[in-house]
Tab-separated table of C-alpha atoms and ligand atoms in Angstrom:
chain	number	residue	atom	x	y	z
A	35	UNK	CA	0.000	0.000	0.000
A	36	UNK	CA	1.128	3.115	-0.581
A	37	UNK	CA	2.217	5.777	2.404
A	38	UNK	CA	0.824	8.739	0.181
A	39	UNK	CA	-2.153	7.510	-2.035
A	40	UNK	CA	-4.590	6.818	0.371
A	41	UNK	CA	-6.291	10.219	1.539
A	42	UNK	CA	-6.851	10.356	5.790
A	43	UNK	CA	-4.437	7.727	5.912
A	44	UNK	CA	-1.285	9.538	5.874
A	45	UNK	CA	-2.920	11.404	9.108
A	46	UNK	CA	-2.834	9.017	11.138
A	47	UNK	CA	0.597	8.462	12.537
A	48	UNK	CA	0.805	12.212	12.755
A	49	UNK	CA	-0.843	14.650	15.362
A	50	UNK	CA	-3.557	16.852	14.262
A	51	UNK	CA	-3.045	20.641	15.093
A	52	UNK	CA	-7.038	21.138	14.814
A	53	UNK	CA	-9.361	18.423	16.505
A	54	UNK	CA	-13.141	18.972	16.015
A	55	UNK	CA	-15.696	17.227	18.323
A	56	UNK	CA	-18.925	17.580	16.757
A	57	UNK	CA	-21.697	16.898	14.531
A	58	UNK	CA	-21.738	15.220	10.878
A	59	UNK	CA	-25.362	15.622	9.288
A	60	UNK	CA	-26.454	14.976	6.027
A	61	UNK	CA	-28.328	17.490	4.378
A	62	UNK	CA	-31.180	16.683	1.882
A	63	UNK	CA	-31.907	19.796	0.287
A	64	UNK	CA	-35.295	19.792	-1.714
A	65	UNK	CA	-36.068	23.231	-3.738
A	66	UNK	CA	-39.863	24.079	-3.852
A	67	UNK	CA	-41.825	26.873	-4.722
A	68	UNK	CA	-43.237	26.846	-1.221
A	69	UNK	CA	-43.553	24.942	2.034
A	70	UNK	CA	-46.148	22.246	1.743
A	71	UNK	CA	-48.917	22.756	4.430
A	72	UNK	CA	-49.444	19.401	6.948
A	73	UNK	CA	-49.940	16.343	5.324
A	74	UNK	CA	-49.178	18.105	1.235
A	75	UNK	CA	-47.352	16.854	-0.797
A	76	UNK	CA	-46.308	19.401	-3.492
A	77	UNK	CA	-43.623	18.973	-6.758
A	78	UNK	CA	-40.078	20.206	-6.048
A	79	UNK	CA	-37.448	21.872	-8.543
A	80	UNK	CA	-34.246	20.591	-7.215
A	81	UNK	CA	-33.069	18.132	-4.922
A	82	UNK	CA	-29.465	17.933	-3.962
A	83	UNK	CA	-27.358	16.033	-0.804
A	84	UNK	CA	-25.056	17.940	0.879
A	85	UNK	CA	-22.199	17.363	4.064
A	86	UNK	CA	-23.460	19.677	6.910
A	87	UNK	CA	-23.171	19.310	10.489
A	88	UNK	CA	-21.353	22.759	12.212
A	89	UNK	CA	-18.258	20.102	13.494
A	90	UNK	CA	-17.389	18.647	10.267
A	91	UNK	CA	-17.877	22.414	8.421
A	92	UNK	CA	-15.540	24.096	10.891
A	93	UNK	CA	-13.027	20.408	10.659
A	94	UNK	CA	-13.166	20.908	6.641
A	95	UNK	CA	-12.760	24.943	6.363
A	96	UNK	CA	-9.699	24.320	8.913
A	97	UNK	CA	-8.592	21.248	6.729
A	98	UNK	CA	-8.902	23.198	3.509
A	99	UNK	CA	-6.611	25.979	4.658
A	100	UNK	CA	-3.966	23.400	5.828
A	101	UNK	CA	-4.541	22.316	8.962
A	102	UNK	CA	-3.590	18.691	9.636
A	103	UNK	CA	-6.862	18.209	11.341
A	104	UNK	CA	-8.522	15.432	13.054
A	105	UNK	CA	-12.852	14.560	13.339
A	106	UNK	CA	-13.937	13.009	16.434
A	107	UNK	CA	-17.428	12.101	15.516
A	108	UNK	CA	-20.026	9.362	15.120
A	109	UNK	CA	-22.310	8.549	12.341
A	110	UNK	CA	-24.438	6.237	11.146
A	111	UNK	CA	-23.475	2.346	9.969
A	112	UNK	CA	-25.523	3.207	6.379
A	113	UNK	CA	-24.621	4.402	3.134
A	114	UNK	CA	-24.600	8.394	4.593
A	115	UNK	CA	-22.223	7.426	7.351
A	116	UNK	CA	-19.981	5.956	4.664
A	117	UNK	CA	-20.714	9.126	2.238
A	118	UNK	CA	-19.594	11.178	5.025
A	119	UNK	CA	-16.396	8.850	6.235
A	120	UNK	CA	-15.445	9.540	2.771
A	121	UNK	CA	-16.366	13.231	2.421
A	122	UNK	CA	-13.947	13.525	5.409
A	123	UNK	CA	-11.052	11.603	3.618
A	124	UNK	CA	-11.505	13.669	0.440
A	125	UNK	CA	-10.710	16.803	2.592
A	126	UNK	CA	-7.835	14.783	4.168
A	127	UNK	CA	-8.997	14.778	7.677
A	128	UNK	CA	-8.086	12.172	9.900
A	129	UNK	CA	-11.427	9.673	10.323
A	130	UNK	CA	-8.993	7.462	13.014
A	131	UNK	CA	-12.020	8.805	15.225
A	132	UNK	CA	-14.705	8.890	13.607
A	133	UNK	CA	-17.217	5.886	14.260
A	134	UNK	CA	-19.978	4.610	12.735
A	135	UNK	CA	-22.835	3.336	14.652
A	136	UNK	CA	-26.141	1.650	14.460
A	137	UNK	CA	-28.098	3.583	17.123
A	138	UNK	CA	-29.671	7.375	15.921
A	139	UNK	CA	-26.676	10.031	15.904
A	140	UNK	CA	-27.544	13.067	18.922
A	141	UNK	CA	-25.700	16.275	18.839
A	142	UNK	CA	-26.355	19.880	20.008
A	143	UNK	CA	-23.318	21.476	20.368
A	144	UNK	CA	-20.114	21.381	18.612
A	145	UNK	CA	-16.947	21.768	20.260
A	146	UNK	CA	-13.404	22.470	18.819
A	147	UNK	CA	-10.643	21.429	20.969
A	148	UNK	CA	-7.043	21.567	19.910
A	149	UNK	CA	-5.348	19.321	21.991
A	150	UNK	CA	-3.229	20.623	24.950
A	151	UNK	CA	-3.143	24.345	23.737
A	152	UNK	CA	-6.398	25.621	23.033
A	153	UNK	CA	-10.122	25.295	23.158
A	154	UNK	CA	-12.435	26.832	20.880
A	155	UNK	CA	-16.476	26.131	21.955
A	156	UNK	CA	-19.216	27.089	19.379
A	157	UNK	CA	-22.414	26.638	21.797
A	158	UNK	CA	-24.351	25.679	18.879
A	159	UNK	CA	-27.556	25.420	19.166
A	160	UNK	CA	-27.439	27.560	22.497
A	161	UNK	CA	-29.428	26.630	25.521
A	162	UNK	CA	-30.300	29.587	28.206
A	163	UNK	CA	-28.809	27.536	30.961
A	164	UNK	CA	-25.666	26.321	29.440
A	165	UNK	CA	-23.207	24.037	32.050
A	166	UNK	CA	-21.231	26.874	33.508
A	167	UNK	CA	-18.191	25.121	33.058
A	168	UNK	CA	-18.223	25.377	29.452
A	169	UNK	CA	-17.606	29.367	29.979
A	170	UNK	CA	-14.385	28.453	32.423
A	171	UNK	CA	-12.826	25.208	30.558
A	172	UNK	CA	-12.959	27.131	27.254
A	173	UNK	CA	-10.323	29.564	26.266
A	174	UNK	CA	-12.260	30.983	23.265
A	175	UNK	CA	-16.063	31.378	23.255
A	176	UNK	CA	-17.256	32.047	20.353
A	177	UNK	CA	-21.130	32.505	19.179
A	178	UNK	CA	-23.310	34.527	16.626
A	179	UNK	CA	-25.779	36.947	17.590
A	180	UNK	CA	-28.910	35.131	18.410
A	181	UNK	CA	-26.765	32.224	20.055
A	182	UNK	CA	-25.734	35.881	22.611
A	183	UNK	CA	-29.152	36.871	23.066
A	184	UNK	CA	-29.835	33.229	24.408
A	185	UNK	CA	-27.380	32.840	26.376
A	186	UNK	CA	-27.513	36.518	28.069
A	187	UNK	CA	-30.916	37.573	27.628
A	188	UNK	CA	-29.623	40.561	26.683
A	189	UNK	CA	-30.806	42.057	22.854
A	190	UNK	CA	-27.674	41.971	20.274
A	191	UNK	CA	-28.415	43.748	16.897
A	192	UNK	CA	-25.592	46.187	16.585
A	193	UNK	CA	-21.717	45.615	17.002
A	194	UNK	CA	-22.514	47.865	20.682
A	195	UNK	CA	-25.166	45.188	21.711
A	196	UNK	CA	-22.718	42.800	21.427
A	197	UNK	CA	-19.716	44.120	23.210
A	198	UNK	CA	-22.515	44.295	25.733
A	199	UNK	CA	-23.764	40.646	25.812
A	200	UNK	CA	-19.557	39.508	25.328
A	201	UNK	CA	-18.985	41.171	28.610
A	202	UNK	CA	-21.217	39.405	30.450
A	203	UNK	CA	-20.676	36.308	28.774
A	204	UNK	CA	-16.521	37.099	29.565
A	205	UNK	CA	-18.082	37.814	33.355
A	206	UNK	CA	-19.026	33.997	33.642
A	207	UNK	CA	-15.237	33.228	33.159
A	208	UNK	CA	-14.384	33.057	29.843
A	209	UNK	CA	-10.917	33.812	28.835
A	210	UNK	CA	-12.240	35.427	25.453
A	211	UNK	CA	-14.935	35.829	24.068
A	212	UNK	CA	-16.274	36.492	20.454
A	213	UNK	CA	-19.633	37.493	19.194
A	214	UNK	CA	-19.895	37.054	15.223
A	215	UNK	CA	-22.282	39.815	13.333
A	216	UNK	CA	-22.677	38.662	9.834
A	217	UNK	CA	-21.939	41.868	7.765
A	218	UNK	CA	-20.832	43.894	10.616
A	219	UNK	CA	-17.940	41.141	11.182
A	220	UNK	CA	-17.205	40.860	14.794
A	221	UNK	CA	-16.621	41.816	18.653
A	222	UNK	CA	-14.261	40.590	20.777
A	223	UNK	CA	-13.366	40.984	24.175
A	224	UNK	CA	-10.758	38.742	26.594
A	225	UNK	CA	-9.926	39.108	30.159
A	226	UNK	CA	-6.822	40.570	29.225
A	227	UNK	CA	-8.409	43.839	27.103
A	228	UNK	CA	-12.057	44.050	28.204
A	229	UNK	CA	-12.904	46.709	26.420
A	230	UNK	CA	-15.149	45.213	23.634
A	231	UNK	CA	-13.549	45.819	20.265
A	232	UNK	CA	-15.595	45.731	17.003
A	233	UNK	CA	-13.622	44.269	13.854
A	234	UNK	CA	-15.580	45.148	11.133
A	235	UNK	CA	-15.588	43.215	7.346
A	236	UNK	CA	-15.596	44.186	3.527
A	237	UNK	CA	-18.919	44.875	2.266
A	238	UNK	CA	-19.120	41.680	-0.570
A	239	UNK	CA	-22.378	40.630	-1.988
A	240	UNK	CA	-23.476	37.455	-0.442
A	241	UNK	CA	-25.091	35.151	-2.093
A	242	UNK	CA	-25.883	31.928	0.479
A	243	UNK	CA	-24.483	33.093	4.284
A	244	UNK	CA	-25.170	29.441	5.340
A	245	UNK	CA	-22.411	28.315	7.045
A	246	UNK	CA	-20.440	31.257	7.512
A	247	UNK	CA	-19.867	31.028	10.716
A	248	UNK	CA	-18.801	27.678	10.498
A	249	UNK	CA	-16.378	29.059	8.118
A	250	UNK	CA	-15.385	31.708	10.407
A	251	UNK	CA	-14.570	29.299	13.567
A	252	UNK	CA	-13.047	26.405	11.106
A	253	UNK	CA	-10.407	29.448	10.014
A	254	UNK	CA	-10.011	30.579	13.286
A	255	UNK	CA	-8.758	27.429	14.813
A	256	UNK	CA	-6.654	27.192	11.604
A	257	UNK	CA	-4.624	30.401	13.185
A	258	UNK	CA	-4.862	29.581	16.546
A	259	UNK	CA	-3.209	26.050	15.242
A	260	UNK	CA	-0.598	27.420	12.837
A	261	UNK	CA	-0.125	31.088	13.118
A	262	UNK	CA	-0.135	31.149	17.589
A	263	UNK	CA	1.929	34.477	17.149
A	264	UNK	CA	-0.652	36.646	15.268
A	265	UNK	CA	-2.603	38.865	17.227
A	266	UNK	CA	-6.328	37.782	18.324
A	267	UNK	CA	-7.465	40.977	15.973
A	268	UNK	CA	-5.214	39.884	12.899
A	269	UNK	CA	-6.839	36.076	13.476
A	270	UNK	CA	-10.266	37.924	13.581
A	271	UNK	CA	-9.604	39.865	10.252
A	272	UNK	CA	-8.195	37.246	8.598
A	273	UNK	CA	-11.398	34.805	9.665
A	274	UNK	CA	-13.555	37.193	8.536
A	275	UNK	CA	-12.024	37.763	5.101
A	276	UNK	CA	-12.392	33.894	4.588
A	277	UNK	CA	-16.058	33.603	6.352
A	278	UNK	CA	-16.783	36.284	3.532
A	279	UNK	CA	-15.744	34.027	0.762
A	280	UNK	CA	-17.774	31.661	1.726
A	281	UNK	CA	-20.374	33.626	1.802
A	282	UNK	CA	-19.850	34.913	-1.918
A	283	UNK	CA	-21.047	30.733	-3.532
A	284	UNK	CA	-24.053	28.815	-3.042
A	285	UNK	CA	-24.126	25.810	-0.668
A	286	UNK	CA	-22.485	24.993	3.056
A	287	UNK	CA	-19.090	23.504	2.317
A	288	UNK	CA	-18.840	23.220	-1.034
A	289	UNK	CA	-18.391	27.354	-0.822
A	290	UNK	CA	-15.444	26.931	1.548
A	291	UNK	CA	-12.231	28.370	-0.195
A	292	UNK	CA	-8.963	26.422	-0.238
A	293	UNK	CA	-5.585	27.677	0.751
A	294	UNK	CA	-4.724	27.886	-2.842
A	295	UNK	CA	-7.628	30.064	-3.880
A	296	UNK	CA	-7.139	32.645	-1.142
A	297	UNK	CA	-4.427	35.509	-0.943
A	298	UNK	CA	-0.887	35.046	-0.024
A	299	UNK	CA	-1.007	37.413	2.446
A	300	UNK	CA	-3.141	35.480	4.747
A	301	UNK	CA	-0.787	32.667	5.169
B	516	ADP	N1	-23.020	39.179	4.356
B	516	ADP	C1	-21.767	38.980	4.790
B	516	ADP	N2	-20.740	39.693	4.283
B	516	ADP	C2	-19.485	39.495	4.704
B	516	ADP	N3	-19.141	38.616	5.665
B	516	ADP	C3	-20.109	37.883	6.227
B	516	ADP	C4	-21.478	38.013	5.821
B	516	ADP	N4	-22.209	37.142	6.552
B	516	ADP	C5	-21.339	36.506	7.367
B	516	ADP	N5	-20.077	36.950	7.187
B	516	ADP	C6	-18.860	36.480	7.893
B	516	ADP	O1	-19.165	35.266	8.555
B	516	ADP	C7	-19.047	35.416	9.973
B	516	ADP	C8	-20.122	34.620	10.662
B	516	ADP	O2	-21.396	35.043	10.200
B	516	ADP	P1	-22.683	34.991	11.132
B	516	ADP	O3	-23.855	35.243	10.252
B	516	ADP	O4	-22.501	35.890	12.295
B	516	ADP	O5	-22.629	33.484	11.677
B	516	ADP	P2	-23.695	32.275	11.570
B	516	ADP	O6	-23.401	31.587	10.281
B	516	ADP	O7	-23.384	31.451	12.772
B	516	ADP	O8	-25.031	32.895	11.621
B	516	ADP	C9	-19.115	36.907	10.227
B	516	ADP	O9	-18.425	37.232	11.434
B	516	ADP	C10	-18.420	37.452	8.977
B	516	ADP	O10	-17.032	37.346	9.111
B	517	NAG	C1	-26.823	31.652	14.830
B	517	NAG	O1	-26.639	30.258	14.904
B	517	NAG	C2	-27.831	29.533	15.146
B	517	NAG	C3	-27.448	28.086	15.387
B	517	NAG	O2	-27.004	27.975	16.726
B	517	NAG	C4	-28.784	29.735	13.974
B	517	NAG	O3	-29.993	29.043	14.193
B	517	NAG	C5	-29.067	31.222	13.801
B	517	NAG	O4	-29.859	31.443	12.654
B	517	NAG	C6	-27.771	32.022	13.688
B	517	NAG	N1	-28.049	33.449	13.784
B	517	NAG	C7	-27.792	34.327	12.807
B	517	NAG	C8	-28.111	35.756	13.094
B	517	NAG	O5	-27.323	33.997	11.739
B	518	NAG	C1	6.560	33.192	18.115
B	518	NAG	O1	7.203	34.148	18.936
B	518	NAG	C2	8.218	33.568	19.769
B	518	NAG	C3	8.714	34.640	20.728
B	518	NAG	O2	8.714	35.924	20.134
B	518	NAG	C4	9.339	33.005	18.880
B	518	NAG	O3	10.331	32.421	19.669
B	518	NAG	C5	8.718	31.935	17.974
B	518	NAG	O4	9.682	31.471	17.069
B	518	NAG	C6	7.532	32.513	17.191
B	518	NAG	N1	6.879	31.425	16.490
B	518	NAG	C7	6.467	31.519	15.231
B	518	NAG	C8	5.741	30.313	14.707
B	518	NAG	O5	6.646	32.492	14.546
């Protein structure tokens, strides 16, 4: 057998730099005119199958930029759960953890943890009463508005609003934390400079923002990973710039760029 041939294999004596705990799903994607009412069945344009889940986007935006990354994950024993073992391969990430099972796949939050160094948790869907352990164990929280607004209470629908829900998120004992604004880009705030500050993004014209911020925390990790020595902001602005790709194609990851489609400059 060849060392080299075999995509994910080459992985797996090495360590990954970016290891993703989280969700695999399967998207069917039917296009209709409308929504069909209870019990309708109406015609559909378009049907496509896609790889979602927000673990495996952010594993495969990190993967695509470089990252020798790593899914820890568990699907089903069925033809999807093999689509998706190989999806994973094709972007070379590491499926050594990955497992297939024949019991229902569960998942409602996706976690990135880089082993050792740093943790990156994307309370995804977010609860109200979220463990308050996952605001001390993590070193970077990260959310989008509406994912704030749950978790604070508090309204977030301007870059302000949001310095205002990060702070009390950071007041629960996170060590940063960052609050994603579509458009406006987004605030951060860490123990060490808690004055929120709002990194704004170029105005591009989006096409399909699905996924973004999946996009957006994928890349981020990638930097955290590879680039440790680059500022929090640079990380941000570089995140952004590649969240805002994504956002520019149609689909969830089949709009992520690849390191060799992006500018030099942010590598
Ligand atoms: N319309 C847009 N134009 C430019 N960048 C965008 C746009 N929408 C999203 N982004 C980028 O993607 C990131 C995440 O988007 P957001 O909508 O906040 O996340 P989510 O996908 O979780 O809803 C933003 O911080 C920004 O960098
Ligand atoms: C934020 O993420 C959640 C998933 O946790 C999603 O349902 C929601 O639409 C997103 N909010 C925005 C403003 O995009
Ligand atoms: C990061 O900075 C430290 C100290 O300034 C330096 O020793 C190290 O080589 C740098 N690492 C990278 C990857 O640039």
């Amino acid at each position: 057998m060849e060392a080299s041939g075999e995509p994910g294999r080459q992985w797996q004596e090495e360590v990954a730099a970016v290891v993703v705990v989280g969700s695999c799903m399967t998207d069917l994607v039917s296009l209709t005119s409308r929504l069909p009412k209870t019990g309708e069945t109406i015609h559909g344009h378009k049907f496509f199958i896609g790889f979602g889940g927000k673990g495996a986007n952010q594993c495969v935006q990190a993967a695509r930029l470089g990252a020798k990354t790593s899914m820890v994950c568990k699907v089903g024993k069925d033809s999807f759960g093999n689509d998706y073992i190989e999806n994973l391969k094709q972007n070379d990430i590491s499926t050594e953890f990955a497992y297939q099972t024949q019991d229902a796949a569960t998942g409602t939050a996706s976690i990135i943890v880089n082993n050792e160094v740093k943790t990156v948790f994307n309370p995804a869907p977010a609860i109200a009463n979220l463990d308050p352990r996952f605001y001390t164990l993590s070193d970077v929280f990260c959310c989008n508005e509406t994912e704030a607004e749950i978790l604070t209470g508090l309204t977030v629908s301007s870059p302000a609003d949001a310095g205002k829900a990060a702070q009390v998120l950071l007041e629960r004992g996170c060590k940063v934390v960052i609050v994603t604004l579509g458009a406006e880009g987004c605030v951060m705030l860490s123990q060490t400079e808690p004055v929120p500050k709002h990194i704004p993004t170029e105005k591009v014209k989006a096409v399909d923002t699905t996924g973004a911020g999946d996009s957006f925390v994928g890349a981020l990790a990638f930097y955290l990973a590879y680039y440790p020595n680059l500022s929090l902001e640079e990380m941000l602005k570089r995140a952004n710039f590649i969240a805002a790709v994504s956002v520019q194609a149609a689909g969830t990851q089949s709009s992520y760029p690849y390191k060799k489609d992006l500018p030099l400059d942010l590598f």
